[in-house]
Amino acid sequence: MPKHAGLTLGVASLVGTTVGFLVLWKFLKNRRRRLCSAVDHRDTVVLDATGHDTNKQCTLTKLKETPKIESDGISVVEKILVADTEIVSKADEWETVWLLLKKDLDVYPVLGMDCEWVSVDEKASSVSLLQMASFSGFCVLVRLPQLTSSGCTIPKTLLELLANSSVLKVGVGCWEDSSKLLNDYGLSVKGCVDIRYLAMRHRRDILQNTLSLKSLSETILSFPLDKSFQLRCSNWDVEELTQDQAKVSSIQPDMQTRSRTCSESHSLFQYPSAKVLYAARDAQVSVALFLHLLGFFSADLPCPWEPLLGKCQGLIDIPFKGKGNGISNGEVSGSLKQRKEKAGDQSTQNSQDSDPRRNKRKQLGVGYSARKSPLYDNCFLHAPDGQPLCTCDRKKAQWYLDKGIGDLVSAIPFIVKLRFEPSGRPESNADYYLTIKENLCVVCGKRESYIRKNIVPHEYRRHFPVQMKDHNSHDVLLLCTSCHAVSNYYDSNLKQKLAEEFNAPIGCEEGVRLLEDPIRRQVRSAARALLNVANLPKCRKEELISEIKAFYNMEDVTEETIKEAAGLETRLFNETYTPHGLKVVQTFALGGLRPLMELEKRWRQHFLDTMHPKHLPQQWSVDHNHSKLLKKYGDDLVVQLC
């Protein structure tokens, strides 16, 4: 081939490649411009003559009636990103929004989730904003400080939604967000799936340095996610983040490109819709990435949920760790424990205190282990004449046989007849301890992952008189781990009320067994400095010695005295120490047996009012055993607390 012909061929190849890249670049640019145009269209609001949004009710009605996602017009992903957003600051607002959100969850139980909070002097405050977006893109922004203000409790439907492991919560760093929710508000969040795992499992072309939410959005969805400094540093506790302000025009384009300090950016937000849009975007992009990675958009709608869920196997409630740390192609191995670590652009957005559970090899929201065996074996004990006495577990029934003081009557059901007269018999066949009890959660009916729940907390029950401790299995019920977490949240509210009513504060100096003595601590530090620090200035050495002299009330300090001071115990027993539970029980016990029964009844009624159990054992009652106690001991019983 002539030399000039080869040169011509090379130039032609170079030109062709350049033109191809230009065409591809032009296509991507047009797609992004179309997305931004759709977003701008969403922020344009038509107001009627009274100044109210005429499209809001129509949009919400359409969402409620048709929870399916359509694919005509703009893409399905674009529809998710321009869906409606609702702000919740009060309990009644949540109940209204919950009806709409539940419609989507009934179709696909998945939520994109993210949290925002303010950091002051590099110290993270409590979560300010909880963002949740359904598969249709409908986003709810929950302002937790406003929702819990003035002693208000978080709505039960929200607690159950977060604790329900059947509803997946997806996002980047959602496990760490759930840990902060648990630390800040006592909220148990289960069913978390970090979409970085899915990206590594289903997109082999994804590099680990592109696993931030912003990078994943641009790489997979071709959607530019705004992570500007002004938005990331905004004040999420500001009062003007309201629904009306969410309807003003979008932030000016040049506003996103200005370079300012974080303190200046707080005053920048005269257009709060930018904050609302930013907050909603993270949750909406998270759920869109989740569905895209699992092939939702490539399948014929409606796509069954079970195959999608199967692709998340082994990734639920697992904190994210990068490659080389127990991860291989998105597969998790080994024990996983870590602190908050959002990748890339989100690493500077939020900071949080260390998770106190990160050294425990337990999943999110589980501060305890579920039972490995049933609680109720429903074995029976009979009196010598054959009268049923009570149900018991297999181990106790077998004990009577092994000791030779009982005879086996039947294997199924397991019945043991005693060879001696029992100390007491049930007054009727409708006694609680004769009923057969099922091994299921008494609240929701779940038959696995349950644990014992003390209806009257142990910190109170342990101080009850002996007469009220007999046969207290009535107040031990089974709850699944999710309902147990919700119940504990409500229990903490009642404990706080009792603390205020009876001047029995929780966690104050009076409730601490050992107190640190600052004088003894100072003397110990002085002695250790004299022993361990060389070349102390003479004046400083004399100051330290004088402190030791004053403490021991002596003229001369020997080497032995300094060594003794260096090992001084600085924690002393608190003479005013009174546990919260004991102080509450003592106050009730001043009136005798009846007031203590009222305390017991109050806790039982509290459980009924807050948890609304649907599967309580038969004969379970808030007044259980009270009439028997009064009949046996009377009102004049001198109460001796344990």
XYZ file of C-alpha atoms in Angstrom:
642
model
C 0.000 0.000 0.000
C 1.399 3.443 -0.928
C 2.462 5.616 1.945
C -0.042 8.393 1.150
C -2.913 5.863 1.026
C -2.143 4.631 4.579
C -1.983 8.210 5.808
C -5.359 8.962 4.222
C -6.883 5.855 5.842
C -5.560 6.864 9.262
C -6.912 10.385 8.993
C -10.310 9.056 7.882
C -10.448 6.690 10.882
C -9.559 9.499 13.270
C -12.233 11.776 11.799
C -14.850 9.009 11.951
C -14.085 8.275 15.605
C -14.274 11.968 16.492
C -17.633 12.370 14.762
C -18.973 9.299 16.568
C -18.009 10.691 19.968
C -19.556 14.047 19.093
C -22.855 12.377 18.159
C -22.872 10.383 21.407
C -22.074 13.511 23.444
C -24.862 15.438 21.706
C -27.352 12.641 22.462
C -26.496 12.589 26.187
C -26.633 16.380 26.381
C -30.104 16.478 24.811
C -31.343 13.776 27.195
C -30.155 15.711 30.235
C -31.700 18.931 28.903
C -35.038 17.116 28.490
C -34.824 15.846 32.083
C -34.104 19.305 33.451
C -36.980 20.673 31.394
C -39.324 18.130 32.980
C -38.084 19.145 36.429
C -38.677 22.831 35.696
C -42.158 21.971 34.492
C -42.849 20.262 37.822
C -41.899 23.391 39.751
C -44.315 25.568 37.755
C -47.493 25.843 39.823
C -50.858 27.159 38.707
C -52.694 29.076 41.412
C -56.381 29.831 41.404
C -57.987 33.119 42.352
C -57.731 32.336 46.050
C -53.993 31.597 45.821
C -54.360 27.811 46.279
C -52.713 25.155 44.177
C -55.305 23.862 41.678
C -53.147 20.918 40.533
C -52.305 19.478 43.950
C -55.613 17.750 44.655
C -55.842 16.445 41.107
C -52.322 14.998 41.309
C -52.926 13.351 44.676
C -56.263 11.933 43.512
C -54.659 10.482 40.405
C -51.859 8.970 42.496
C -54.350 7.418 44.871
C -56.511 5.955 42.112
C -53.741 4.721 39.810
C -50.624 3.668 41.710
C -49.207 2.070 38.548
C -46.418 3.754 36.626
C -47.125 4.543 33.005
C -44.462 4.439 30.347
C -45.814 6.786 27.685
C -44.447 10.280 27.094
C -41.359 10.866 29.203
C -39.516 7.833 30.549
C -40.570 5.960 33.684
C -37.457 7.202 35.502
C -38.338 10.783 34.642
C -41.860 10.285 36.001
C -40.374 9.126 39.314
C -38.143 12.172 39.513
C -40.970 14.666 38.890
C -43.560 13.049 41.185
C -45.312 14.978 43.930
C -43.698 15.778 47.299
C -45.497 16.260 50.611
C -44.058 17.773 53.814
C -45.153 16.377 57.195
C -44.718 18.361 60.414
C -47.747 17.177 62.419
C -49.331 13.831 63.219
C -52.570 14.603 61.368
C -50.581 15.551 58.263
C -48.837 12.172 58.399
C -52.119 10.272 58.691
C -53.387 12.027 55.543
C -50.214 11.332 53.582
C -50.016 7.754 54.898
C -53.206 6.801 53.052
C -51.575 7.808 49.760
C -48.220 6.219 50.550
C -49.859 2.956 51.585
C -51.509 2.653 48.149
C -48.053 2.477 46.564
C -46.657 0.138 49.221
C -49.482 -2.313 48.597
C -48.211 -2.609 45.011
C -44.434 -2.617 45.625
C -43.274 -2.507 49.280
C -40.132 -0.433 48.754
C -39.108 3.062 49.823
C -36.165 5.183 48.804
C -34.836 6.585 52.093
C -32.418 9.278 53.190
C -31.894 11.573 56.188
C -30.675 15.129 56.650
C -29.365 16.797 59.771
C -27.390 19.847 60.828
C -23.808 19.703 62.077
C -22.610 22.426 64.451
C -18.899 22.593 65.281
C -18.425 19.199 63.593
C -20.981 17.652 65.982
C -24.069 16.129 64.420
C -27.421 17.115 65.869
C -30.540 14.937 65.740
C -32.025 14.000 62.378
C -33.988 16.961 61.031
C -35.574 15.440 57.944
C -36.550 11.892 56.988
C -37.119 11.438 53.247
C -39.105 8.493 51.880
C -40.142 7.924 48.263
C -42.345 5.114 46.916
C -41.873 3.270 43.621
C -43.993 5.883 41.807
C -41.746 8.669 43.076
C -44.306 10.062 45.533
C -42.078 11.528 48.256
C -42.813 12.303 51.897
C -40.521 14.625 53.850
C -41.009 14.048 57.591
C -39.737 16.851 59.843
C -38.999 14.807 62.962
C -38.193 17.693 65.381
C -41.530 19.359 64.598
C -43.361 16.017 64.701
C -42.054 15.247 68.201
C -42.276 18.775 69.604
C -44.243 19.532 72.791
C -43.959 15.932 73.975
C -45.909 14.520 71.021
C -45.273 10.890 70.095
C -44.448 9.665 66.624
C -47.544 8.194 64.910
C -47.834 4.443 65.319
C -48.267 3.878 61.578
C -44.903 5.562 60.961
C -43.230 3.476 63.682
C -44.661 0.269 62.223
C -43.660 1.263 58.689
C -40.030 1.823 59.688
C -39.866 -1.347 61.811
C -41.497 -3.510 59.114
C -38.744 -5.559 57.485
C -41.116 -6.536 54.668
C -40.948 -2.951 53.350
C -37.461 -2.419 51.915
C -35.738 0.895 52.632
C -33.188 1.509 49.898
C -30.514 4.147 49.479
C -26.821 4.947 49.802
C -25.849 4.626 53.460
C -29.413 3.803 54.567
C -28.140 1.372 57.227
C -26.139 4.160 58.828
C -29.113 6.528 58.569
C -31.235 3.976 60.391
C -28.607 3.733 63.134
C -28.808 7.480 63.680
C -32.615 7.356 63.772
C -32.346 4.702 66.471
C -29.869 6.776 68.489
C -31.738 10.092 68.103
C -35.386 9.039 68.371
C -35.390 5.365 69.393
C -36.786 4.431 65.964
C -36.152 0.886 64.811
C -35.658 0.752 61.044
C -35.527 -2.667 59.409
C -35.350 -3.890 55.838
C -32.463 -1.632 54.725
C -30.730 -2.382 51.405
C -27.698 -0.352 50.344
C -27.969 0.142 46.573
C -24.174 0.205 46.299
C -24.291 -3.554 46.852
C -26.810 -3.907 44.022
C -24.676 -1.739 41.741
C -21.626 -3.921 42.391
C -23.646 -7.116 41.981
C -25.604 -6.277 38.822
C -23.352 -3.730 37.079
C -19.864 -5.111 36.708
C -18.796 -1.940 34.897
C -19.291 0.142 38.070
C -16.033 1.168 39.688
C -15.853 1.527 43.445
C -14.831 5.184 43.242
C -18.144 5.965 41.505
C -20.447 4.575 44.205
C -21.769 7.854 45.573
C -25.443 8.589 44.955
C -24.509 11.427 42.605
C -22.170 9.242 40.549
C -24.592 6.313 40.414
C -27.372 8.634 39.284
C -25.272 10.060 36.460
C -23.789 6.709 35.408
C -26.917 4.535 35.541
C -29.831 6.963 35.142
C -28.018 9.686 33.152
C -29.521 12.150 35.619
C -27.350 14.953 37.060
C -27.994 15.061 40.814
C -27.425 18.484 42.362
C -24.995 18.197 45.274
C -23.984 21.839 45.394
C -22.306 23.208 48.491
C -25.170 25.589 49.248
C -27.726 22.783 49.396
C -25.588 20.347 51.360
C -24.820 22.992 54.003
C -28.356 24.319 54.350
C -30.137 24.568 57.682
C -32.681 21.737 57.758
C -34.118 22.927 61.082
C -35.249 26.272 59.665
C -38.923 27.038 60.311
C -39.823 28.241 56.813
C -39.515 24.792 55.232
C -43.311 24.542 54.738
C -45.623 23.164 52.118
C -46.603 26.624 50.854
C -42.984 27.569 50.377
C -42.434 24.384 48.423
C -44.649 25.812 45.710
C -42.616 28.897 44.793
C -40.438 29.032 41.699
C -37.336 26.923 41.513
C -33.992 28.278 42.584
C -32.249 30.504 40.068
C -29.758 28.599 37.921
C -26.815 30.860 38.666
C -27.442 30.413 42.380
C -26.067 26.887 42.259
C -22.735 28.014 40.853
C -21.879 30.668 43.418
C -19.047 29.872 45.796
C -19.817 30.861 49.372
C -19.047 29.774 52.873
C -21.401 27.425 54.731
C -22.624 30.198 57.010
C -23.375 32.386 53.992
C -25.275 29.598 52.301
C -27.774 29.488 55.173
C -28.958 32.976 54.290
C -29.050 32.101 50.600
C -32.294 30.139 50.747
C -34.883 32.728 49.918
C -36.296 30.084 47.546
C -37.102 27.117 49.839
C -38.363 24.958 46.955
C -34.731 24.247 46.092
C -34.289 22.610 49.493
C -37.489 20.626 49.094
C -36.436 19.511 45.631
C -32.969 18.563 46.850
C -34.358 16.605 49.811
C -36.883 14.744 47.661
C -34.332 13.997 44.945
C -32.135 11.759 47.104
C -35.038 9.474 48.038
C -36.520 9.483 44.521
C -33.177 8.759 42.862
C -32.536 5.966 45.375
C -35.769 4.136 44.569
C -35.256 4.733 40.823
C -31.745 3.240 41.024
C -33.065 0.267 42.977
C -35.737 -0.498 40.391
C -33.381 0.101 37.464
C -30.641 -2.172 38.834
C -33.138 -4.993 39.378
C -34.447 -4.757 35.803
C -37.807 -3.267 36.727
C -37.903 -0.861 33.785
C -36.849 -3.457 31.223
C -39.591 -5.893 32.250
C -43.195 -5.875 31.114
C -45.336 -4.028 33.648
C -46.640 -4.984 36.076
C -43.462 -6.773 37.219
C -43.940 -9.324 40.068
C -42.402 -8.254 43.365
C -41.040 -11.652 44.413
C -38.348 -11.858 41.674
C -37.178 -8.359 42.555
C -36.983 -9.259 46.227
C -35.037 -12.412 45.426
C -32.273 -10.321 43.850
C -31.694 -8.650 47.246
C -30.958 -11.923 49.012
C -28.155 -11.550 51.542
C -28.112 -7.740 51.359
C -30.923 -6.771 53.762
C -29.867 -4.913 56.940
C -26.182 -5.199 56.075
C -23.877 -2.148 56.461
C -21.869 -1.319 53.364
C -18.192 -2.175 53.137
C -16.111 -1.656 50.007
C -14.231 -4.195 47.935
C -11.397 -5.891 49.725
C -13.332 -5.769 52.998
C -15.540 -8.797 52.716
C -17.216 -7.806 49.408
C -16.810 -9.615 46.127
C -18.955 -8.608 43.155
C -21.648 -7.346 45.469
C -21.653 -10.467 47.668
C -21.310 -10.010 51.403
C -19.095 -12.263 53.502
C -17.759 -12.236 57.027
C -18.941 -10.144 59.964
C -19.898 -6.609 59.029
C -19.609 -3.708 61.439
C -18.807 -0.098 60.651
C -19.730 3.500 61.321
C -21.419 6.049 59.064
C -19.546 6.286 55.764
C -21.408 7.680 52.777
C -19.208 7.600 49.721
C -17.976 10.426 47.485
C -20.032 13.580 47.449
C -22.171 12.603 50.441
C -19.215 12.147 52.774
C -19.182 15.879 53.567
C -22.953 16.223 53.755
C -23.607 14.566 57.099
C -21.573 13.498 60.110
C -22.768 11.522 63.112
C -21.654 10.244 66.448
C -20.268 6.724 66.530
C -22.880 3.987 66.517
C -22.782 2.283 69.939
C -23.940 -0.975 68.326
C -21.214 -1.216 65.704
C -19.183 -3.694 67.768
C -22.173 -6.031 68.142
C -22.726 -8.726 65.590
C -26.443 -8.119 65.411
C -28.611 -6.738 62.677
C -30.220 -3.333 62.641
C -32.856 -2.632 65.266
C -32.170 -5.838 67.147
C -30.854 -5.147 70.624
C -31.664 -8.705 71.575
C -31.786 -12.189 70.061
C -35.035 -13.793 68.968
C -36.036 -17.016 70.707
C -34.674 -20.185 69.186
C -37.390 -22.350 70.751
C -41.102 -21.890 71.509
C -42.055 -20.274 74.826
C -45.230 -22.298 75.304
C -45.061 -26.112 75.261
C -48.625 -26.331 76.609
C -47.961 -29.307 78.862
C -50.487 -29.911 81.664
C -50.154 -30.598 85.373
C -53.047 -32.433 87.063
C -53.883 -32.874 90.716
C -54.010 -36.433 92.149
C -57.758 -36.509 91.546
C -57.267 -35.487 87.889
C -58.262 -31.806 88.178
C -56.227 -29.620 85.773
C -53.934 -27.266 87.690
C -52.056 -25.296 85.028
C -50.111 -25.459 81.797
C -46.309 -25.489 81.921
C -43.286 -26.083 79.727
C -41.957 -29.550 78.934
C -38.863 -29.124 81.097
C -40.888 -28.451 84.251
C -43.275 -31.315 83.566
C -40.348 -33.671 82.999
C -38.836 -32.547 86.323
C -41.810 -33.967 88.241
C -41.341 -37.296 86.453
C -37.586 -37.399 87.073
C -38.096 -36.684 90.784
C -40.653 -39.479 91.048
C -43.411 -37.178 92.304
C -45.537 -37.336 89.173
C -46.888 -39.891 86.705
C -47.154 -39.554 82.938
C -50.805 -39.668 81.879
C -50.488 -38.794 78.215
C -47.678 -38.025 75.756
C -49.817 -35.977 73.318
C -50.782 -33.692 74.919
C -48.089 -34.105 77.560
C -49.937 -34.512 80.886
C -48.352 -35.243 84.277
C -50.446 -36.150 87.334
C -48.898 -35.141 90.660
C -48.537 -37.668 93.501
C -49.034 -35.008 96.200
C -51.673 -32.440 97.068
C -50.772 -29.059 95.507
C -50.688 -25.927 97.665
C -53.453 -24.341 95.624
C -56.012 -25.122 92.948
C -57.613 -22.935 90.277
C -60.958 -21.467 91.293
C -62.574 -22.269 87.933
C -61.890 -23.926 84.605
C -61.656 -20.436 83.036
C -58.407 -19.671 84.865
C -55.741 -17.953 82.750
C -53.122 -20.554 83.577
C -55.275 -23.342 82.143
C -55.535 -21.806 78.669
C -53.495 -23.076 75.745
C -51.267 -20.315 74.401
C -49.956 -19.964 70.854
C -46.346 -19.139 70.024
C -46.936 -15.975 68.009
C -46.684 -12.220 68.338
C -49.730 -11.093 70.313
C -49.809 -7.815 68.335
C -49.448 -8.774 64.665
C -49.659 -12.578 64.764
C -46.205 -13.214 63.298
C -45.038 -16.735 64.108
C -41.272 -16.302 63.841
C -38.558 -14.032 65.291
C -40.410 -13.419 68.530
C -39.131 -12.581 71.990
C -40.542 -12.283 75.521
C -42.019 -8.939 76.459
C -42.405 -7.857 80.096
C -45.630 -5.856 80.109
C -44.658 -4.457 83.522
C -40.952 -3.578 83.022
C -38.496 -5.474 85.184
C -37.126 -2.284 86.760
C -40.530 -1.907 88.497
C -41.529 -5.555 88.929
C -38.271 -6.450 90.680
C -39.202 -4.179 93.617
C -42.760 -5.515 94.023
C -43.579 -7.407 97.248
C -43.322 -11.193 97.140
C -47.105 -11.521 97.149
C -47.296 -9.801 93.725
C -44.424 -11.755 92.196
C -46.113 -15.153 92.327
C -47.578 -16.294 89.015
C -46.441 -13.235 87.102
C -46.112 -15.116 83.791
C -49.416 -13.434 82.966
C -47.399 -10.278 82.194
C -44.862 -12.041 79.975
C -46.083 -12.151 76.375
C -44.533 -12.873 73.005
C -43.824 -10.043 70.553
C -41.979 -10.153 67.255
C -38.796 -8.086 67.191
C -40.442 -5.276 65.208
C -43.416 -4.926 67.554
C -41.065 -5.246 70.516
C -39.081 -2.227 69.299
C -42.257 -0.186 68.808
C -43.517 -1.190 72.258
C -40.233 -0.145 73.870
C -40.590 3.275 72.270
C -43.993 3.770 73.878
C -42.719 2.347 77.181
C -40.048 5.035 77.331
C -42.762 7.689 77.066
C -44.684 6.258 80.030
C -41.477 5.949 82.057
C -40.808 9.619 81.455
C -44.332 10.499 82.622
C -43.848 8.454 85.795
C -40.522 10.198 86.354
C -42.227 13.579 86.210
C -45.256 12.567 88.293
C -43.299 11.045 91.178
C -40.085 13.083 91.038
C -38.077 10.027 90.027
C -35.864 11.358 87.235
C -34.120 8.979 84.860
C -30.385 9.356 84.267
C -29.758 12.236 86.709
C -27.186 12.284 89.520
C -29.665 10.746 91.926
C -29.979 7.727 89.637
C -26.237 7.056 89.362
C -24.778 4.457 91.714
C -21.188 5.754 91.592
C -20.140 9.401 91.368
C -16.788 10.791 90.266
C -15.091 12.798 93.039
C -13.279 15.736 91.357
C -10.992 16.359 94.370
C -9.772 12.763 94.521
C -9.322 12.779 90.764
C -7.189 15.932 90.965
C -5.021 14.444 93.720
C -4.519 11.258 91.728
C -3.492 13.236 88.652
C -1.016 15.242 90.722
C 0.565 12.084 92.139
C 0.863 10.446 88.728
C 2.478 13.579 87.318
C 5.072 13.540 90.103
C 5.856 9.876 89.418
C 5.838 9.839 85.633
C 6.780 13.301 84.360
C 10.466 14.095 84.394
C 11.947 17.581 84.709
C 8.886 19.230 86.218
C 9.453 22.920 86.976
C 10.134 23.445 90.664
C 7.154 25.717 91.203
C 4.808 23.235 89.527
C 6.198 20.361 91.574
C 5.572 22.292 94.785
C 1.961 22.968 93.721
C 1.316 19.266 93.139
C 2.886 18.285 96.463
C 0.801 20.885 98.297
C -2.374 19.359 96.834
C -1.403 15.943 98.181
C -0.519 17.440 101.578
C -3.884 19.170 101.813
C -5.777 15.986 100.883
C -3.981 13.769 103.433
C -3.662 16.609 105.999
C 0.066 16.012 106.578
C 3.177 18.148 106.688
C 5.582 15.899 104.768
C 4.812 13.746 101.743
C 6.760 10.516 101.337
C 7.311 8.421 98.225
C 4.864 5.841 99.573
C 2.201 8.509 100.029
C 2.621 9.657 96.422
C 2.284 6.068 95.166
C -0.822 5.606 97.290
C -2.324 8.805 95.887
C -1.524 7.655 92.331
C -3.791 4.610 92.850
C -6.572 6.538 94.555
C -10.148 5.418 93.755
C -12.000 8.432 92.375
C -15.505 6.921 92.155
C -17.491 6.926 95.366
C -20.820 5.363 96.220
C -23.671 7.823 95.794
C -25.460 7.957 99.154
C -28.512 9.529 97.510
C -28.691 6.751 94.918
C -32.261 5.626 94.345
C -33.109 3.809 91.107
C -35.987 5.282 89.139
C -38.045 2.084 89.366
C -37.572 1.729 93.119
C -38.567 5.328 93.785
C -41.773 4.953 91.750
C -42.700 1.675 93.479
C -41.928 3.145 96.913
C -44.313 6.013 96.264
C -47.128 3.658 95.262
C -46.398 1.288 98.165
C -47.084 4.026 100.717
C -50.803 3.411 100.186
C -50.597 -0.337 100.556
C -51.520 -3.128 98.146
C -54.198 -1.361 96.086
C -51.964 1.460 94.753
C -49.389 -1.110 93.640
C -52.156 -2.937 91.806
C -53.022 0.348 90.125
C -49.420 0.705 88.924
C -49.539 -2.832 87.543
C -52.888 -2.128 85.894
C -51.585 1.119 84.417
C -48.795 -0.684 82.584
C -51.151 -3.368 81.302
C -53.629 -0.783 80.049
C -50.771 1.190 78.480
C -49.825 -1.887 76.454
C -53.402 -2.308 75.232
C -53.801 1.378 74.335
C -50.529 1.743 72.444
C -50.078 -1.629 70.733
C -53.698 -2.762 70.189
C -52.838 -6.497 70.356
C -55.059 -8.739 68.245
C -53.880 -12.140 69.507
C -53.871 -11.949 73.305
C -54.288 -15.260 75.175
C -57.764 -15.957 76.437
C -58.523 -14.672 79.947
C -55.712 -12.099 79.786
C -56.885 -9.106 81.823
C -55.634 -5.798 83.206
C -57.079 -6.807 86.593
C -55.530 -10.268 86.628
C -55.035 -11.752 90.123
C -56.086 -8.543 91.918
C -59.262 -9.918 93.477
C -57.387 -13.013 94.682
C -54.726 -10.887 96.359
C -57.278 -8.710 98.147
C -59.251 -11.767 99.230
C -56.143 -13.470 100.567
C -54.270 -10.544 102.160
C -56.789 -7.711 102.470
C -56.182 -3.968 102.260
C -54.212 -3.841 105.502
C -51.236 -5.864 104.276
C -47.937 -4.257 105.298
C -46.037 -3.995 102.024
C -42.373 -4.974 102.190
C -40.544 -4.123 99.004
C -37.777 -6.297 97.621
